[in-house]
Coordinates of C-alpha atoms in Angstrom, one line a residue:
Chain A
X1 CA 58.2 65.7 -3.4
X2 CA 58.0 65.9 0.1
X3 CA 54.7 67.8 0.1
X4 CA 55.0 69.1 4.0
X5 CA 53.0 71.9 2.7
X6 CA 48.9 70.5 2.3
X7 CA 47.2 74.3 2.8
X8 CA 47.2 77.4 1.5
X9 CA 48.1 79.1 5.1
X10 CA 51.3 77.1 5.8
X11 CA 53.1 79.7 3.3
X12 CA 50.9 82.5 3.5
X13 CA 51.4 82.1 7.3
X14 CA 51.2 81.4 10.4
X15 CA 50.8 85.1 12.0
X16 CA 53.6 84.7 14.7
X17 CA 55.9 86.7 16.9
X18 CA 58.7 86.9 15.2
X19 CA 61.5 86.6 14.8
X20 CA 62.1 83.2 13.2
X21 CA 59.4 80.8 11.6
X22 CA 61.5 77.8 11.5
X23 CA 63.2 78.4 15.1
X24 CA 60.0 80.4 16.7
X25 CA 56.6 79.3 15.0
X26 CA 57.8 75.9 14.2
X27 CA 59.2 75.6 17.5
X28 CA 56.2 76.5 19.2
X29 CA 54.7 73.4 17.1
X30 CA 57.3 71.4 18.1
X31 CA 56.5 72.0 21.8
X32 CA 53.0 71.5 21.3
X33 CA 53.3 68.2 19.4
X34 CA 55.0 67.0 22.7
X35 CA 52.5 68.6 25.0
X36 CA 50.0 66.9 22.6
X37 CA 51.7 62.9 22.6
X38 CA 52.2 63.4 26.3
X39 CA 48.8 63.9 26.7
X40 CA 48.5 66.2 29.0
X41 CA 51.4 68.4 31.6
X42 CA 54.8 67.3 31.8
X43 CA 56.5 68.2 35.1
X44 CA 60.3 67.8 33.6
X45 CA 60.7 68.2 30.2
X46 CA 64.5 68.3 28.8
X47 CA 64.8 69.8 25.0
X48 CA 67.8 68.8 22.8
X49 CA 69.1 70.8 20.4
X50 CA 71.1 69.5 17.2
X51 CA 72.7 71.6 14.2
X52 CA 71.2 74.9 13.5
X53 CA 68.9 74.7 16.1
X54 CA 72.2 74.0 18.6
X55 CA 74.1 77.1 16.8
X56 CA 71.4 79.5 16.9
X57 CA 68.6 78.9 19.3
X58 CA 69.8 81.7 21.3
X59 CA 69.3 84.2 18.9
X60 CA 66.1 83.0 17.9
X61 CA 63.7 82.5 20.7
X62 CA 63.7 78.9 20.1
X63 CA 63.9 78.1 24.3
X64 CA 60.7 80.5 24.8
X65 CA 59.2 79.2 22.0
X66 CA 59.1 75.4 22.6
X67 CA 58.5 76.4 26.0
X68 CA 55.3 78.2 24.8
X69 CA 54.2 74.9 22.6
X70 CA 54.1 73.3 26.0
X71 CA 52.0 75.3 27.6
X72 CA 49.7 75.2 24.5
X73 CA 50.2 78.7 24.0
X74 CA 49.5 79.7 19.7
X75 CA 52.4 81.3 18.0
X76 CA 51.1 84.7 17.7
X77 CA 50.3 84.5 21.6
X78 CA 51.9 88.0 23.6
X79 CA 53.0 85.4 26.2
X80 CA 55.3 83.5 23.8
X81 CA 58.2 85.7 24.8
X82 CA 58.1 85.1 28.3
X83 CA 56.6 81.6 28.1
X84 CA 60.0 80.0 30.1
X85 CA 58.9 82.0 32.9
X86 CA 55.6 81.3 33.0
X87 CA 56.5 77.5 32.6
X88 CA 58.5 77.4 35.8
X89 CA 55.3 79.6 37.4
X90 CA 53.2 76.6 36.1
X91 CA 55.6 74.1 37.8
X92 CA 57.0 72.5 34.4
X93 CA 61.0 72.4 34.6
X94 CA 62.2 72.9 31.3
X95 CA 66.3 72.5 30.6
X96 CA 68.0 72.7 27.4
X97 CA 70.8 71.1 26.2
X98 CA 73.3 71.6 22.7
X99 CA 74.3 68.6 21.2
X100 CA 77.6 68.5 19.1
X101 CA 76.7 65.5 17.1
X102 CA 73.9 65.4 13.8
X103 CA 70.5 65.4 14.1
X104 CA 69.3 61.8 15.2
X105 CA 66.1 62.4 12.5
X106 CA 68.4 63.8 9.7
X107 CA 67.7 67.6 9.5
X108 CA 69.3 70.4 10.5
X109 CA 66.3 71.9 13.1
X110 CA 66.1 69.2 15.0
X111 CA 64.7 69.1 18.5
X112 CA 64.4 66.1 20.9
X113 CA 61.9 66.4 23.7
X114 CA 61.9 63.9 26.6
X115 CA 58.5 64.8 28.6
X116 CA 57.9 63.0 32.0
X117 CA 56.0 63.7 35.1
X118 CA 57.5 61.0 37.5
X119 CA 55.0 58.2 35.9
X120 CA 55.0 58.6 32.3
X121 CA 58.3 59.5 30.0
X122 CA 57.7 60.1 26.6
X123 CA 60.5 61.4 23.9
X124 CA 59.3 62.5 20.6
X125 CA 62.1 64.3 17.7
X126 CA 61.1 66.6 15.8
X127 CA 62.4 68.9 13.3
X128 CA 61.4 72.5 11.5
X129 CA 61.2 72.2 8.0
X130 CA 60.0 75.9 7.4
X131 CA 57.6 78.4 7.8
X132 CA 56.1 77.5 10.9
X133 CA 55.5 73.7 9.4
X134 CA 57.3 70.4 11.2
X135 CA 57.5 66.8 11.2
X136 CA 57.6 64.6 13.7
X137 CA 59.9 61.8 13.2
X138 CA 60.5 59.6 16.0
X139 CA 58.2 58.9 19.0
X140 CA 58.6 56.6 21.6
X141 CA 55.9 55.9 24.1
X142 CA 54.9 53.2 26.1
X143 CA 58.3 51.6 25.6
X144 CA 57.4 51.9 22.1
X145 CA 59.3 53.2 19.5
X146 CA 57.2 54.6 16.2
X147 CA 58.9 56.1 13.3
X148 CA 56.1 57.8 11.0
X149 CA 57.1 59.4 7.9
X150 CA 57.5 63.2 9.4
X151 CA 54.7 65.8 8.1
X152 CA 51.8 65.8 10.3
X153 CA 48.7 65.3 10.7
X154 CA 49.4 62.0 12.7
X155 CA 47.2 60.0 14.5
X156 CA 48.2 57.3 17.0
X157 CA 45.3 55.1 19.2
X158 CA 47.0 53.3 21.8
X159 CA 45.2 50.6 23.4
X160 CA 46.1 48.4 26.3
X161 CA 46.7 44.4 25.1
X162 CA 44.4 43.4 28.1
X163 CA 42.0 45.2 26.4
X164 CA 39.7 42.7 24.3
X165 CA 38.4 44.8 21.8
X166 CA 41.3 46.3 20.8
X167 CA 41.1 44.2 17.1
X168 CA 38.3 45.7 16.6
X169 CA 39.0 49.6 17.9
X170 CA 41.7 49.2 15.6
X171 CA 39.8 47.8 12.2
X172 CA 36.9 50.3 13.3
X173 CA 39.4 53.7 13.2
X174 CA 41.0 52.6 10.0
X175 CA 37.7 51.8 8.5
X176 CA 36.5 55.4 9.4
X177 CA 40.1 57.0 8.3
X178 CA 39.7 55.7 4.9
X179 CA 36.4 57.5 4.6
X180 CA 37.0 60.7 6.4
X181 CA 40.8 61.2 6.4
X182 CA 42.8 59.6 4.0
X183 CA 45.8 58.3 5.2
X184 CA 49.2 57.2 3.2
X185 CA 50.6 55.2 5.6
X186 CA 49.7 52.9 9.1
X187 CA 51.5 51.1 11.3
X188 CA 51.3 48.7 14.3
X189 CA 53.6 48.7 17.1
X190 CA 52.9 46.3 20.0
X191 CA 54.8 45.6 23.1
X192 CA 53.1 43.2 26.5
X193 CA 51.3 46.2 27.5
X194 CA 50.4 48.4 24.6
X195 CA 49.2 48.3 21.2
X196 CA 49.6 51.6 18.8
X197 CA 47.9 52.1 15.9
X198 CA 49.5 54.9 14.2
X199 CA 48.3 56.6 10.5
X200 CA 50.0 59.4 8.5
X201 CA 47.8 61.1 7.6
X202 CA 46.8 62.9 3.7
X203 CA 45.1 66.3 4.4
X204 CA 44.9 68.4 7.8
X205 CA 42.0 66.9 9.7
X206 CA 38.7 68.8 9.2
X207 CA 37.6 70.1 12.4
X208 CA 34.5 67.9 12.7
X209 CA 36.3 64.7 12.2
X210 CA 39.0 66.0 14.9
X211 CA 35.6 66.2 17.2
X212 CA 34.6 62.7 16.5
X213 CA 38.0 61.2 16.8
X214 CA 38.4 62.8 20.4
X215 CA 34.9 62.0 21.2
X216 CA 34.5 58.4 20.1
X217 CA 38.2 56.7 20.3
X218 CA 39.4 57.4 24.0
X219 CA 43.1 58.3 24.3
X220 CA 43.7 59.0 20.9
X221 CA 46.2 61.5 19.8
X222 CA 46.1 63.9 16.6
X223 CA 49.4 65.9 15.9
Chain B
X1 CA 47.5 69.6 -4.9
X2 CA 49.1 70.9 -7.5
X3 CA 52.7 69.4 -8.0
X4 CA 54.0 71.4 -10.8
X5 CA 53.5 74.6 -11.7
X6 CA 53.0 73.2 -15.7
X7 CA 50.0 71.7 -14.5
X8 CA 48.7 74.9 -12.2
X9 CA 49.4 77.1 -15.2
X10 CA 47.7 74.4 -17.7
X11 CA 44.6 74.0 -15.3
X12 CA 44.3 78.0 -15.5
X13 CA 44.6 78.1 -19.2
X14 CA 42.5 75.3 -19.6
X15 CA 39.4 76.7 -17.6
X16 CA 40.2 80.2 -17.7
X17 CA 40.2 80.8 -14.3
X18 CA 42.7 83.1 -12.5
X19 CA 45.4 80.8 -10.4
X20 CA 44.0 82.7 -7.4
X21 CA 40.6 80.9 -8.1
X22 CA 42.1 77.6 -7.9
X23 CA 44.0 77.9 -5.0
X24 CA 40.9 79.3 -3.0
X25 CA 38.7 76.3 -4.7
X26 CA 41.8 73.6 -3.7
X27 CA 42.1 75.2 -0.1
X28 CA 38.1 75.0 0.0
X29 CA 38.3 71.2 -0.8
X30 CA 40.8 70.1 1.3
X31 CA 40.2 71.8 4.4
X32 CA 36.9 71.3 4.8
X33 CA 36.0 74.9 5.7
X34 CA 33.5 77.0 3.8
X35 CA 34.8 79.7 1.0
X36 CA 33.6 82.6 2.9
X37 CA 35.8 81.1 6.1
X38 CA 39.1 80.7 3.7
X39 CA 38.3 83.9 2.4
X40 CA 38.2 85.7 6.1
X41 CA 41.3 83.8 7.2
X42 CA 43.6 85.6 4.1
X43 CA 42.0 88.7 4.5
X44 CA 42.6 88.1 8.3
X45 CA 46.8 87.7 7.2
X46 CA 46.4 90.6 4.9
X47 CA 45.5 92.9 7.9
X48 CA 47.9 91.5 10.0
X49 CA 50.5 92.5 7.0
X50 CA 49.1 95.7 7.2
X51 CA 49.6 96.2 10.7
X52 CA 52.9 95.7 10.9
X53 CA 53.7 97.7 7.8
X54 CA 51.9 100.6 9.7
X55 CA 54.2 99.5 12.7
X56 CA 57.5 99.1 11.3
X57 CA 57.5 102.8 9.2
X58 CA 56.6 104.7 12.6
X59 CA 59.9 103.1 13.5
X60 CA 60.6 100.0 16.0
X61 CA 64.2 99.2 17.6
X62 CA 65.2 95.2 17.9
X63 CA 66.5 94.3 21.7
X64 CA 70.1 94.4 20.6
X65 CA 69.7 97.7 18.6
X66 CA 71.1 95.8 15.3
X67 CA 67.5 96.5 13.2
X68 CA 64.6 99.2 13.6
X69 CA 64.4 102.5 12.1
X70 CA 65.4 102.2 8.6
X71 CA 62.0 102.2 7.6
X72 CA 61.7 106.0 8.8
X73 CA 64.7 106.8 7.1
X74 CA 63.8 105.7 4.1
X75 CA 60.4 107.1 4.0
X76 CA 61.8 110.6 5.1
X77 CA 64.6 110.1 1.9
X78 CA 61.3 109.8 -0.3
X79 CA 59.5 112.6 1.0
X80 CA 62.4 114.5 -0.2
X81 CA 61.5 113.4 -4.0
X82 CA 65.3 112.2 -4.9
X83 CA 65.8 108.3 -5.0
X84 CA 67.4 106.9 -7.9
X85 CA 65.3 104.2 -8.5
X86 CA 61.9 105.8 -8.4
X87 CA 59.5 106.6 -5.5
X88 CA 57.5 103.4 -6.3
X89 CA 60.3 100.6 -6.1
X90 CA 61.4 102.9 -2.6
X91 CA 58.1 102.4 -1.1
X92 CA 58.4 98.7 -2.1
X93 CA 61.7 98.6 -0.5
X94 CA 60.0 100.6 2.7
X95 CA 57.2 98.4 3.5
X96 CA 59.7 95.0 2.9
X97 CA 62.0 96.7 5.8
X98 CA 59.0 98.2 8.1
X99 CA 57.8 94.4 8.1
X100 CA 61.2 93.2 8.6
X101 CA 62.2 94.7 11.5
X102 CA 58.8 94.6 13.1
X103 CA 60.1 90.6 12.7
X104 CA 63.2 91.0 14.5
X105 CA 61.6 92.9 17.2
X106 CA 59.7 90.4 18.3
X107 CA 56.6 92.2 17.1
X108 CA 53.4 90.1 15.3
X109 CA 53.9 89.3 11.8
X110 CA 51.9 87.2 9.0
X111 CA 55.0 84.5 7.7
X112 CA 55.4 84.4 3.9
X113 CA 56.2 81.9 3.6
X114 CA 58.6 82.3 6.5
X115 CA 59.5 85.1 9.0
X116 CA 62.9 85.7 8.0
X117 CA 61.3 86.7 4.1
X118 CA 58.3 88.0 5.7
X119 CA 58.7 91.9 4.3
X120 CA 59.2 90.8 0.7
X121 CA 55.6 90.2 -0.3
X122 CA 54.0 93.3 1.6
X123 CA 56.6 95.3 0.3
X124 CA 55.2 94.2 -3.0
X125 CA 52.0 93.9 -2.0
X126 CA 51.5 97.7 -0.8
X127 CA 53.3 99.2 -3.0
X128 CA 51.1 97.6 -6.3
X129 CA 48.0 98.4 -3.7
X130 CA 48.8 102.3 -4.3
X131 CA 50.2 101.8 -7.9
X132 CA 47.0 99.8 -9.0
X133 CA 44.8 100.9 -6.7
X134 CA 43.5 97.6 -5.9
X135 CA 40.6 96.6 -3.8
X136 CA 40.6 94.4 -1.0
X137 CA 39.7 91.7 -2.7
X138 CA 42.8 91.9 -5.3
X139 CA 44.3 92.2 -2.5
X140 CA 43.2 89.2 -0.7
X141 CA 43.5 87.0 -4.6
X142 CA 46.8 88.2 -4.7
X143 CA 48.1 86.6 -1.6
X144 CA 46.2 83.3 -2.5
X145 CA 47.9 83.1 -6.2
X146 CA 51.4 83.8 -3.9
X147 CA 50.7 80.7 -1.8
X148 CA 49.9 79.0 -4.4
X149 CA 53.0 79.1 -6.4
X150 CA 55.0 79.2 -2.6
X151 CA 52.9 76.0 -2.0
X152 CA 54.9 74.1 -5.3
X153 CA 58.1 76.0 -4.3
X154 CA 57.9 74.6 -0.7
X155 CA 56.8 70.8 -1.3
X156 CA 59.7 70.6 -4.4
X157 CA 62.6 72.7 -2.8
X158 CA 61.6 74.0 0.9
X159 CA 61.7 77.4 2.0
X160 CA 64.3 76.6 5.4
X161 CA 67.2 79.0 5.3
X162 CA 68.9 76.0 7.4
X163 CA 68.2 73.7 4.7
X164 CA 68.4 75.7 1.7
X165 CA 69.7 79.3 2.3
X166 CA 68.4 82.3 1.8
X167 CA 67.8 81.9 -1.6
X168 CA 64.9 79.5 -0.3
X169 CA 63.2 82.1 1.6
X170 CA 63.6 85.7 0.2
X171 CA 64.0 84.0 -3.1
X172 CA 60.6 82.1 -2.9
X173 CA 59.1 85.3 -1.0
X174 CA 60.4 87.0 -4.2
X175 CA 59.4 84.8 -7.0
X176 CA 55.7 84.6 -5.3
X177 CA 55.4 88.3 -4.9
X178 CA 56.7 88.2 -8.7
X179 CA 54.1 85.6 -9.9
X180 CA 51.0 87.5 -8.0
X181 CA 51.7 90.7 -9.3
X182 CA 51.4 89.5 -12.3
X183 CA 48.4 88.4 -12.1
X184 CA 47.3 91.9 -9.6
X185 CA 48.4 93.6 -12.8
X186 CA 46.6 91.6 -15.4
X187 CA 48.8 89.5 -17.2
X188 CA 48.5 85.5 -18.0
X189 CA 49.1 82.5 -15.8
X190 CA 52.0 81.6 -18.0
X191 CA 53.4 85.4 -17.4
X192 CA 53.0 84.8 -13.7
X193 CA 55.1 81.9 -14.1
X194 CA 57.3 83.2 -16.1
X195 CA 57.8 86.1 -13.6
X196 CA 58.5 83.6 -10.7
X197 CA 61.1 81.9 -12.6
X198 CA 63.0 84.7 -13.1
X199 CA 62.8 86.4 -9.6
X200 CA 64.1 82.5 -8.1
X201 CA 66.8 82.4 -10.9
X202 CA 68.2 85.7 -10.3
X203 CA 68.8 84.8 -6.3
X204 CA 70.1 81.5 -6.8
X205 CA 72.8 80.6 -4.7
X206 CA 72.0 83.4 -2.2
X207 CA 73.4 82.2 1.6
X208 CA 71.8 82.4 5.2
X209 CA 74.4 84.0 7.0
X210 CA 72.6 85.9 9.8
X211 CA 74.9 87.8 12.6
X212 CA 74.7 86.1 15.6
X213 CA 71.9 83.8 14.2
X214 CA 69.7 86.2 14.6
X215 CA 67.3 87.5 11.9
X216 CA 68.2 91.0 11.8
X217 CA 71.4 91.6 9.8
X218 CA 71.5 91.0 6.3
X219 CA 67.5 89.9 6.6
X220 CA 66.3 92.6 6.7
X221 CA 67.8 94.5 3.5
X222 CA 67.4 91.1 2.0
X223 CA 63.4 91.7 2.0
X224 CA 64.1 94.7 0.4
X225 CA 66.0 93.2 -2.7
X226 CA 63.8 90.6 -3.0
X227 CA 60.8 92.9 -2.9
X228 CA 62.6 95.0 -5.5
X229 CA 63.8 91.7 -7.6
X230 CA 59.9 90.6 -7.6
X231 CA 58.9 94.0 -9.1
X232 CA 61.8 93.9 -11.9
X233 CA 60.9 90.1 -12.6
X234 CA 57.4 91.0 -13.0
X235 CA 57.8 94.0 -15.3
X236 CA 60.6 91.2 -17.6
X237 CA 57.1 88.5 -17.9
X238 CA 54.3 91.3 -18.3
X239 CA 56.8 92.7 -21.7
X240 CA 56.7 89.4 -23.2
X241 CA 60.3 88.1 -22.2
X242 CA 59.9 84.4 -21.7
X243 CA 62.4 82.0 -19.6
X244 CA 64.8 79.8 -21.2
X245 CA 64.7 77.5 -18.4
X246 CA 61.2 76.2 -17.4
X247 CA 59.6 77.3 -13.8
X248 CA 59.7 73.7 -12.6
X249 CA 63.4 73.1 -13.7
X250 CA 64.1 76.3 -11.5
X251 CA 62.7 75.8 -8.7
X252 CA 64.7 72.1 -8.7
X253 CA 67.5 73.6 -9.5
X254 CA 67.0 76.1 -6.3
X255 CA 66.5 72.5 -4.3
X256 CA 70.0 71.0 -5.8
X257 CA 72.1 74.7 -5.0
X258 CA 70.3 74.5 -1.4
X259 CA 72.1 70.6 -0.9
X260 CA 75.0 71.8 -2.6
X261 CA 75.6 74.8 0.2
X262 CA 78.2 74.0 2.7
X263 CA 76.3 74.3 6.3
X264 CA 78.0 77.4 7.4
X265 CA 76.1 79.2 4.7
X266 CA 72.9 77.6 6.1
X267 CA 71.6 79.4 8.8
X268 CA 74.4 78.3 11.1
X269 CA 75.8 81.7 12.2
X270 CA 79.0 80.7 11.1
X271 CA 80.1 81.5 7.6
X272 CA 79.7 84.3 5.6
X273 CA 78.5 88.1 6.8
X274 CA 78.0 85.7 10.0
X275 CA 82.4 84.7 9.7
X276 CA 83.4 87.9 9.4
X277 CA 85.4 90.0 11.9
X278 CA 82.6 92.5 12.7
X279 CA 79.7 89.1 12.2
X280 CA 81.9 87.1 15.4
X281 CA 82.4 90.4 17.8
X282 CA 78.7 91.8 17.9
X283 CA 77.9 87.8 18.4
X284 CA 80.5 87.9 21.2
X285 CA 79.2 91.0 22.6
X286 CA 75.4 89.7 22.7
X287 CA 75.8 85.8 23.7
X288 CA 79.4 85.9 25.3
X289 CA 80.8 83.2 22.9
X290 CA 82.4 82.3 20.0
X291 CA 80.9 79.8 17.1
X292 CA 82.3 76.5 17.3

């Protein structure tokens, strides 16, 4: 059992501009989930397309859609529609391309963001596993390459290796996890510059613990 | 979380609660919000349903012109007191299509559990609504004890047309809508069960083939069988007829038919109503290319 599916409202749900939840609503999350690892505005971001996301995207809204995931826009937003506009008003340069061959990750939504802004490049693959819900399979920042196991909530804490305290900023947010957040998996990646903690996590993150992740682990990202 | 739907249905026997109760109290638990919040946020969904009922039967037109206005036509076929099938299984069928093409265009809709199968359960839901008169809170109940069989459906067999057909969304919208009503209408957990199985079972094997990828044509009319199959499955568990094959072993074997479908069945744009003559022209005439 895969069990993608931890609430009540990811099947009756999301409300959503239709017309597709696994190419509109679930692209919108997909976007977002880059928007979100990026931390912050990309200035290019280029969106590959495998299987039936390549054969149908058209059809589907999935370009204005992941395009309104980057802006951060929800999926029952009026601007989803004409979120690829707005984008280019913002100054992000999206582009889109169809790939021929099968989906890096395995499923047949797949999307592949790269997300840069001149400094930072960060690719994350993703894929719509339906009604609205997505995983996120591969992400590679930093140089780093982290493969959790796809449904989200994730949580990755990078921290610089010059950093002293990183032992401990790591031992002290997987101390708190286990109490507040349950997690089934972690891992550690580490390369000269960075160190990522990364935890997959059990149940969607309750909105105070959310707070108090943002608030007291600085840079950390929840998907 | 429930895993099976022999332990939901075992829980509900065992405690005598209604499966809607347990979804709200599991929902409660995980999420960390208050009752009263998980409450607001389904009734929230139902409105939303509502709306686009209301929406879709004053009559909406998609931005190629493939869907909209079937929902009038049907409702003005009713007020002329003829169908064939009753005015109540009509009205099912008009607020499954009034969703539907709200869907495909563009317009705000609650997914359930996907956009594409989005009509089936209001057109279920509104109908019983009349037919029952229920309250808003049976209303509201109803759509948790949907999710909460869709939730087992989705973690054991998905509800992607891309990964399992269409059988994995209008047939999960229609086994859910099957298993609530049950439950709207006063029957057991095990009925509700019972009722699910049989709606999944009877669209097995059932393909994604949507013109031009787009979620207009067959989706649309699809809503309104599975609305209609929900209502006939119910009816089958509510007079005592009982499933040969268990709930769970359905819903696995609606996971092994959805591996076993070739990808052009699978929400490609390619194979059936998609392959045909008419299916590759309109997709020429809207994107300017042919499928691969």
């Amino acid at each position: 059992m895969a069990g993608n599916y931890r609430s009540v409202f990811d099947i009756i749900g999301p409300i959503m501009i239709g017309p597709s939840s696994s190419h509109t609503a679930g692209a919108v999350a997909i976007g977002k989930a880059g928007r979100t690892i990026f931390n912050g505005q990309p200035k290019r971001v280029v969106v590959h397309y495998y299987e039936s996301f390549a054969q149908t995207h058209q059809g589907h809204g999935t370009d204005y859609a992941i395009a309104a995931g980057i802006m951060n826009f929800p999926a029952d937003d009026d601007r989803v529609p004409i979120a690829r506009q707005l984008a280019k008003e913002a100054g992000i340069d999206i582009r889109f391309v169809e790939e021929a061959g099968p989906s890096p990750i395995g499923h047949p939504n797949t999307a592949v963001l790269n997300l840069s802004d001149g400094q930072q490049q960060v690719e994350v693959a993703a894929c719509s596993v339906g009604g609205g819900v997505i995983e996120v399979r591969q992400i590679k920042l930093y140089d780093l390459t982290i493969k959790p196991t796809g449904p989200l909530p994730i949580i990755l804490y990078p921290v610089k290796t010059t950093d002293e305290r990183r032992e401990i900023k790591g031992l002290q947010l997987t101390e708190f996890l286990r109490m507040h957040a349950p997690f089934k998996q972690n891992v550690v990646v580490e390369n000269q510059a960075w160190r990522i903690f990364e935890f997959d996590l059990i149940n969607y993150l309750h909105a105070g613990t959310k707070k108090h992740l943002l608030g007291n682990y600085p840079g950390i990202i929840c998907i | 979380m429930y895993e099976r739907i022999e332990e939901l249905v075992q829980d509900a026997e065992k405690s005598g609660k209604a499966i809607s109760e347990l979804v709200i109290e599991h929902e409660v638990q995980t999420s960390g919000m208050s009752r009263e919040d998980v409450w607001n946020k389904m009734k929230h969904n139902l409105e939303t349903m509502r709306a686009a009922v209301e929406r879709g039967e004053k009559g909406v037109k998609s931005m190629t012109g493939l869907t909209g206005g079937q929902a009038v036509k049907i409702k003005a076929y009713r007020e002329q007191g003829h169908t064939l099938s009753g005015d109540i299984m009509m009205q099912a069928v008009q607020n499954a299509v009034a969703t539907n093409e709200v869907n495909a265009a563009m317009g705000v809709i609650c997914a359930t559990p996907t956009a594409g199968s989005s009509g089936t359960l209001p057109g279920v839901l509104f109908m019983l609504e009349k037919r029952l008169k229920m309250n808003e809170e049976q209303m509201v109940r109803f759509l948790f004890t949907a999710g909460g069989f869709g939730m087992i459906i989705a973690n054991n067999a998905g509800i992607a047309g891309a990964s399992g057909g269409c059988q994995a969304e209008v047939g999960s919208a229609s086994g859910m809508g099957a298993a609530a009503a049950v439950e709207a209408a006063g029957g057991s957990p095990r009925q509700s069960a019972t009722a699910m199985a049989f709606a999944i079972s009877n669209l097995l094997g059932l393909v994604c083939d949507p013109i031009a990828g787009l979620v207009e044509v067959p989706c649309v009319n699809r809503n309104a069988v599975g609305s209609a199959n929900a209502l006939v499955a119910a009816d089958m568990a509510l007079a005592g007829c009982t499933s040969i094959i268990p709930p769970d072993e359905v819903i696995s074997a609606m996971d092994k038919v959805g591996r076993n479908l070739p990808r052009e069945l699978r929400e490609t744009g390619l194979g059936g109503l998609a392959g045909t003559p008419t299916g590759q022209a309109i997709r020429m005439k809207i994107f300017g290319k042919e499928m691969d």
